[in-house]
Amino acid sequence: MKMPDTGSSSPILGLEAVTAAMIPLVGGKAANLGELLAAGLPVPDGFCLTTEAYREAAAGHAHRTDGLLAAVHTALQATPDGDLPALAVLASRARGIIQNAPVPTEVAAAVEQAYAALGDNVPVAVRSSATAEDLPSASFAGQQDTYLNVVGAAAVVEAVRNCWASLWTDRAVSYRASRGIDPAAVALAVVVQRMVDATAAGVLFTANPLTGRRRQAVIDASPGLGEAVVSGAVNPDHFVVDPLTGRVLERRLGDKRIAVRPIPGGGTRTLAISNGGAAACLTDKQAAELAALGHRVEGHFGSPQDIEWAIAGDGHFWLTQSRPITTLFPVPQRAAGGEGTRVYLCFSLAQGLTRPITPMGLAAFRLIASSVARAAQFDVPEPRRGPSPYAVAAQRIYFDLTAVARSTTGRRIVPRVFDVMEARSATVLRRVFEDPRFSVTRRTPLGLLRHVVPAAVHARVPETLLRAVFRPDAALRRTNRRAREFADSLEPPAGLTPLQRLDHAEHVLGTRIFSVVPSILPLPALGFAALALAGKLLGGGRWDDLQVVLRGLPNNVTTEMDLELWRLAQVIKNDGGSRAAVTDRKPADLAEDFRAGRLPAVLQSGLARFMGQYGHRAVAEIDVGMPRWSDDPTHILGVLANYLRLEDSGLAPDVQFSNAAEEADACVDRLVAEARSRGRLRGTVVRAALRRVRFFAGLRELPKYQLVVGLAEVRKQLALAGAALAAAGVVADADDVFFLDLDEARTGLDSGAADLRDLVAQRRADYAVELERRHIPRVLLSDGTEPEAIPSGDAVTASKVPGALSGSPASAGVVTAAARVILDPVGAHLEPGEILVAPSTDPGWTPLFLTAGGLVMEMGGPNSHGAVVAREYGIPAVVGVPDATLRLFTGQEITVDGGAGTVVPS
């Protein structure tokens, strides 16, 4: 449609004149429709009433009342996003203001003129198009209103007013509040389009929204207007189509009991359909044509799209809307390419980390991963890009395991490792190995041995293992000495320039950090191997007994840290001023006073001693961009407050740990006696094996602990370099350095003229968006498929109790108590005896374990960090429970059976 010339100040634009650059003026929906038209795709003609018209109407009426823009916007900004009743009241007030405001005369006249240009009383659809809508980061689908089959100029103007008011529906206001979007920054345009007299309509996804698979079109279709499908009022026909070949991969007919039809003269009605499921409302040929059309749309926008479509009586397809599919997890991007379909494993989740990693944290791990690869004699042409299997998606680390999937040895070893680290990942990997696209191409371990053996020899692993077998005390002393030497060797000489500090940080990351791991890792590996040997010699099926052996393990740096914090809590408890400060004041305020040296003396000195020993640790501590406890002790002060609420001395963590150790020693004696009854040699071997379990299994935390020691030194040097960048005006704040990578930081230090503030601001915004992501796939394929999302025909539940959640048994015992769902341990409040429900845990979480009655985790396996610590503290635990933080809620009474691996809500 060629729009009439209404003057340069007209609030009307023809859709053919709209582009993606106009979102502030026309909103997301109109911008996308304009892009479709520009690409030559079939879109019904129409026009857009710009956001200027909305602002004129709202601002003009605000002067005659106590003010929409001034009063409601301010009140909304001050209202917490979780206060839904208050948000609803404000939303209702805003709607009322808009609905009572007259449409400005010049705006109404422009709408009437543009509508008349479409034809004489032509039926149109009037659609809301908000400026924070249909965007790559948030679709806002369904948040504002659409009016179908509107006939007549007066009806169109009234529909425009109702669209404006729908910017302030309860759902739209709460959605924006949850996203932290400034209410004053949002405005609404309105799209008016010629109606399609649809014989069928619906929704097309150009990627499968359930499995994530790209290049797989998913179509829902129903007779009549698409409103029936979009609103969920009908069970539609469902097609899955290969858009490149047109082959229909899946066809499922819905009952289609209703259809929404236009009424002559305006409006719609819902009609009942008899026998609607007898035939499909699209032929396979039409489904293929629609999938191909969607493929063109995706190609134009460069990302998978959620498209609304309609088919007219003449068989012509029309597109009425297109928006990005914002729920898809991004496909990992490798450091180097790979042929064919690839399989990726999330390293972040394997480390108990669900949150995104800062840009500098990712840069640090690329160097560390490169040092590991080089130690194994793999070629790493560009260490700063990481080894070829290194990949990133949604600011999380993934590794390409395609070579593992294609190797007989890899298939045998890697899932077994994950059986004890992150059991659900092991299950998903085994399913992936059944995919014929990952058939075995390497049947011998020779290729692996060529890399592993020289690296092991260089690191003197055989010598370490022999010493641990025959002289365990000497092996432990040597390991502790190496750990001290490593920490002492990290500090650089005094007087370094900022660039030299950056050089030192890169040296530690690329050379020093990994060097200490091979000298430690063989010992805990031997401890768990000895556990398996003892289990076999005892006849198998003894996991419950062997769990007891793992309780109260010595030589665990994380347990030692937690108990040291508990001892500090007891000191504080006996000092009136310190106790009052911790129990009565906010942790953040206490942290500020600690940095200023203003806390009560006992608390100040005790916390300083703890920080001197453990201040390098943190929540999500493998990310060098995360503040260490010494930078911000808020979390630790919150944990101390939790500890002070524990009144039952019998539940004191040090008592619990001591009891667990005694129970483990008694279990060892019993198992040794049982083995000796079957032969003296068997008894001797079992005794030696279990002794080494107790000696070395607790060291499983030490390699990561040393890694974190190194990362803390790297962070210190980077922070000093960041201070220099801030002083030069390159960034706004010293901590902004963690939202750069190493090359960018170097550029900023080399050239004081560089200005990286805009780059940092964008990355901080991207990071904030990723913090909101709740679902992180454990395993992804390079076509976007999430294997865990594909229904498994042989899925077995661990319990037949209705409503029971199942996972992996991690720490035996049964407890019934109130759940406490915690997504972030910083500042978390956990009452003694409550069951901690968390997405995952790392050492930063473990102080909470001391007073928890039980543990439920979405990630993890029997020997993941959380499981091991739970066993040591003797609290029942189940790990690898899908969506536990979504399916359980704080205050809900649940029963955790750590032996059966079940969680049963009461």
PDB file of N, CA and C in Angstrom, residues 423-424 778 788 795-809 856-860 877-884 887-888 895 897 900-905:
ATOM      1  N   ALA A 423      26.150 -37.328  37.425  1.00  0.00           N
ATOM      2  CA  ALA A 423      25.581 -38.573  36.909  1.00  0.00           C
ATOM      3  C   ALA A 423      24.639 -38.364  35.728  1.00  0.00           C
ATOM      4  N   ARG A 424      23.886 -37.277  35.727  1.00  0.00           N
ATOM      5  CA  ARG A 424      22.965 -37.069  34.618  1.00  0.00           C
ATOM      6  C   ARG A 424      23.708 -36.821  33.312  1.00  0.00           C
ATOM      7  N   ARG A 778      23.312 -29.673  29.747  1.00  0.00           N
ATOM      8  CA  ARG A 778      24.542 -30.395  30.066  1.00  0.00           C
ATOM      9  C   ARG A 778      25.290 -30.776  28.803  1.00  0.00           C
ATOM     10  N   GLU A 788      19.107 -34.223  26.153  1.00  0.00           N
ATOM     11  CA  GLU A 788      18.351 -34.492  27.366  1.00  0.00           C
ATOM     12  C   GLU A 788      16.872 -34.132  27.199  1.00  0.00           C
ATOM     13  N   ALA A 795      13.109 -44.462  29.883  1.00  0.00           N
ATOM     14  CA  ALA A 795      13.306 -43.729  31.136  1.00  0.00           C
ATOM     15  C   ALA A 795      12.675 -44.488  32.292  1.00  0.00           C
ATOM     16  N   VAL A 796      13.429 -44.606  33.358  1.00  0.00           N
ATOM     17  CA  VAL A 796      12.946 -45.333  34.539  1.00  0.00           C
ATOM     18  C   VAL A 796      12.968 -44.389  35.731  1.00  0.00           C
ATOM     19  N   THR A 797      11.880 -44.286  36.430  1.00  0.00           N
ATOM     20  CA  THR A 797      11.856 -43.449  37.629  1.00  0.00           C
ATOM     21  C   THR A 797      12.342 -44.269  38.818  1.00  0.00           C
ATOM     22  N   ALA A 798      12.964 -43.565  39.740  1.00  0.00           N
ATOM     23  CA  ALA A 798      13.510 -44.243  40.918  1.00  0.00           C
ATOM     24  C   ALA A 798      12.440 -44.540  41.949  1.00  0.00           C
ATOM     25  N   SER A 799      11.276 -43.986  41.782  1.00  0.00           N
ATOM     26  CA  SER A 799      10.220 -44.228  42.756  1.00  0.00           C
ATOM     27  C   SER A 799       8.868 -44.164  42.080  1.00  0.00           C
ATOM     28  N   LYS A 800       7.906 -44.965  42.546  1.00  0.00           N
ATOM     29  CA  LYS A 800       6.552 -44.928  42.004  1.00  0.00           C
ATOM     30  C   LYS A 800       5.627 -44.080  42.864  1.00  0.00           C
ATOM     31  N   VAL A 801       6.170 -43.400  43.840  1.00  0.00           N
ATOM     32  CA  VAL A 801       5.361 -42.533  44.684  1.00  0.00           C
ATOM     33  C   VAL A 801       4.913 -41.338  43.850  1.00  0.00           C
ATOM     34  N   PRO A 802       3.616 -41.035  43.824  1.00  0.00           N
ATOM     35  CA  PRO A 802       3.136 -39.895  43.037  1.00  0.00           C
ATOM     36  C   PRO A 802       3.826 -38.602  43.461  1.00  0.00           C
ATOM     37  N   GLY A 803       4.290 -37.858  42.479  1.00  0.00           N
ATOM     38  CA  GLY A 803       4.930 -36.577  42.759  1.00  0.00           C
ATOM     39  C   GLY A 803       6.381 -36.658  43.162  1.00  0.00           C
ATOM     40  N   ALA A 804       6.937 -37.866  43.290  1.00  0.00           N
ATOM     41  CA  ALA A 804       8.329 -38.004  43.720  1.00  0.00           C
ATOM     42  C   ALA A 804       9.275 -37.525  42.622  1.00  0.00           C
ATOM     43  N   LEU A 805      10.331 -36.854  43.038  1.00  0.00           N
ATOM     44  CA  LEU A 805      11.394 -36.469  42.127  1.00  0.00           C
ATOM     45  C   LEU A 805      12.544 -37.459  42.320  1.00  0.00           C
ATOM     46  N   SER A 806      13.192 -37.796  41.238  1.00  0.00           N
ATOM     47  CA  SER A 806      14.269 -38.776  41.349  1.00  0.00           C
ATOM     48  C   SER A 806      15.586 -38.185  40.886  1.00  0.00           C
ATOM     49  N   GLY A 807      16.647 -38.680  41.489  1.00  0.00           N
ATOM     50  CA  GLY A 807      17.992 -38.258  41.122  1.00  0.00           C
ATOM     51  C   GLY A 807      18.969 -39.357  41.468  1.00  0.00           C
ATOM     52  N   SER A 808      20.197 -38.990  41.757  1.00  0.00           N
ATOM     53  CA  SER A 808      21.226 -39.967  42.111  1.00  0.00           C
ATOM     54  C   SER A 808      21.434 -39.980  43.618  1.00  0.00           C
ATOM     55  N   PRO A 809      21.448 -41.169  44.231  1.00  0.00           N
ATOM     56  CA  PRO A 809      21.775 -41.230  45.664  1.00  0.00           C
ATOM     57  C   PRO A 809      23.170 -40.661  45.896  1.00  0.00           C
ATOM     58  N   VAL A 856      19.488 -31.181  48.263  1.00  0.00           N
ATOM     59  CA  VAL A 856      18.965 -31.583  46.957  1.00  0.00           C
ATOM     60  C   VAL A 856      19.613 -30.673  45.923  1.00  0.00           C
ATOM     61  N   MET A 857      20.210 -31.287  44.884  1.00  0.00           N
ATOM     62  CA  MET A 857      20.878 -30.511  43.847  1.00  0.00           C
ATOM     63  C   MET A 857      20.391 -30.932  42.466  1.00  0.00           C
ATOM     64  N   GLU A 858      20.289 -29.955  41.569  1.00  0.00           N
ATOM     65  CA  GLU A 858      19.888 -30.264  40.195  1.00  0.00           C
ATOM     66  C   GLU A 858      21.012 -30.939  39.425  1.00  0.00           C
ATOM     67  N   MET A 859      22.248 -30.640  39.778  1.00  0.00           N
ATOM     68  CA  MET A 859      23.402 -31.216  39.109  1.00  0.00           C
ATOM     69  C   MET A 859      24.169 -32.108  40.069  1.00  0.00           C
ATOM     70  N   GLY A 860      25.125 -32.846  39.518  1.00  0.00           N
ATOM     71  CA  GLY A 860      26.026 -33.602  40.371  1.00  0.00           C
ATOM     72  C   GLY A 860      25.838 -35.101  40.306  1.00  0.00           C
ATOM     73  N   ALA A 877      21.495 -36.663  51.070  1.00  0.00           N
ATOM     74  CA  ALA A 877      21.614 -35.831  49.871  1.00  0.00           C
ATOM     75  C   ALA A 877      21.210 -36.618  48.638  1.00  0.00           C
ATOM     76  N   VAL A 878      20.507 -35.956  47.742  1.00  0.00           N
ATOM     77  CA  VAL A 878      20.165 -36.482  46.426  1.00  0.00           C
ATOM     78  C   VAL A 878      20.606 -35.436  45.410  1.00  0.00           C
ATOM     79  N   VAL A 879      21.331 -35.861  44.394  1.00  0.00           N
ATOM     80  CA  VAL A 879      21.842 -34.930  43.393  1.00  0.00           C
ATOM     81  C   VAL A 879      21.326 -35.341  42.019  1.00  0.00           C
ATOM     82  N   GLY A 880      21.505 -34.437  41.046  1.00  0.00           N
ATOM     83  CA  GLY A 880      21.046 -34.722  39.691  1.00  0.00           C
ATOM     84  C   GLY A 880      19.538 -34.807  39.588  1.00  0.00           C
ATOM     85  N   VAL A 881      18.818 -33.950  40.325  1.00  0.00           N
ATOM     86  CA  VAL A 881      17.350 -33.936  40.295  1.00  0.00           C
ATOM     87  C   VAL A 881      16.912 -32.858  39.307  1.00  0.00           C
ATOM     88  N   PRO A 882      16.335 -33.213  38.169  1.00  0.00           N
ATOM     89  CA  PRO A 882      16.009 -32.209  37.146  1.00  0.00           C
ATOM     90  C   PRO A 882      15.046 -31.149  37.671  1.00  0.00           C
ATOM     91  N   ASP A 883      15.403 -29.882  37.429  1.00  0.00           N
ATOM     92  CA  ASP A 883      14.515 -28.753  37.728  1.00  0.00           C
ATOM     93  C   ASP A 883      14.047 -28.723  39.182  1.00  0.00           C
ATOM     94  N   ALA A 884      14.889 -29.180  40.100  1.00  0.00           N
ATOM     95  CA  ALA A 884      14.487 -29.215  41.511  1.00  0.00           C
ATOM     96  C   ALA A 884      14.144 -27.826  42.034  1.00  0.00           C
ATOM     97  N   ARG A 887      10.613 -27.065  40.765  1.00  0.00           N
ATOM     98  CA  ARG A 887       9.522 -27.951  41.162  1.00  0.00           C
ATOM     99  C   ARG A 887       9.292 -27.978  42.675  1.00  0.00           C
ATOM    100  N   LEU A 888      10.258 -27.491  43.434  1.00  0.00           N
ATOM    101  CA  LEU A 888      10.120 -27.386  44.886  1.00  0.00           C
ATOM    102  C   LEU A 888      10.109 -25.910  45.270  1.00  0.00           C
ATOM    103  N   THR A 895      10.598 -34.938  51.863  1.00  0.00           N
ATOM    104  CA  THR A 895      11.370 -36.037  52.438  1.00  0.00           C
ATOM    105  C   THR A 895      12.469 -36.409  51.459  1.00  0.00           C
ATOM    106  N   ASP A 897      15.415 -38.971  50.631  1.00  0.00           N
ATOM    107  CA  ASP A 897      15.986 -40.294  50.903  1.00  0.00           C
ATOM    108  C   ASP A 897      17.283 -40.395  50.121  1.00  0.00           C
ATOM    109  N   ALA A 900      17.888 -43.964  48.430  1.00  0.00           N
ATOM    110  CA  ALA A 900      17.065 -44.316  47.274  1.00  0.00           C
ATOM    111  C   ALA A 900      17.198 -43.304  46.147  1.00  0.00           C
ATOM    112  N   GLY A 901      17.681 -42.103  46.471  1.00  0.00           N
ATOM    113  CA  GLY A 901      17.796 -41.079  45.445  1.00  0.00           C
ATOM    114  C   GLY A 901      16.473 -40.423  45.118  1.00  0.00           C
ATOM    115  N   THR A 902      15.592 -40.254  46.107  1.00  0.00           N
ATOM    116  CA  THR A 902      14.273 -39.675  45.857  1.00  0.00           C
ATOM    117  C   THR A 902      14.029 -38.461  46.750  1.00  0.00           C
ATOM    118  N   VAL A 903      13.181 -37.587  46.230  1.00  0.00           N
ATOM    119  CA  VAL A 903      12.715 -36.424  46.977  1.00  0.00           C
ATOM    120  C   VAL A 903      11.199 -36.429  46.850  1.00  0.00           C
ATOM    121  N   VAL A 904      10.500 -36.558  47.976  1.00  0.00           N
ATOM    122  CA  VAL A 904       9.046 -36.689  47.953  1.00  0.00           C
ATOM    123  C   VAL A 904       8.426 -35.495  48.665  1.00  0.00           C
ATOM    124  N   PRO A 905       7.715 -34.622  47.920  1.00  0.00           N
ATOM    125  CA  PRO A 905       7.007 -33.520  48.570  1.00  0.00           C
ATOM    126  C   PRO A 905       5.854 -34.057  49.418  1.00  0.00           C
TER     127      PRO A 905
END
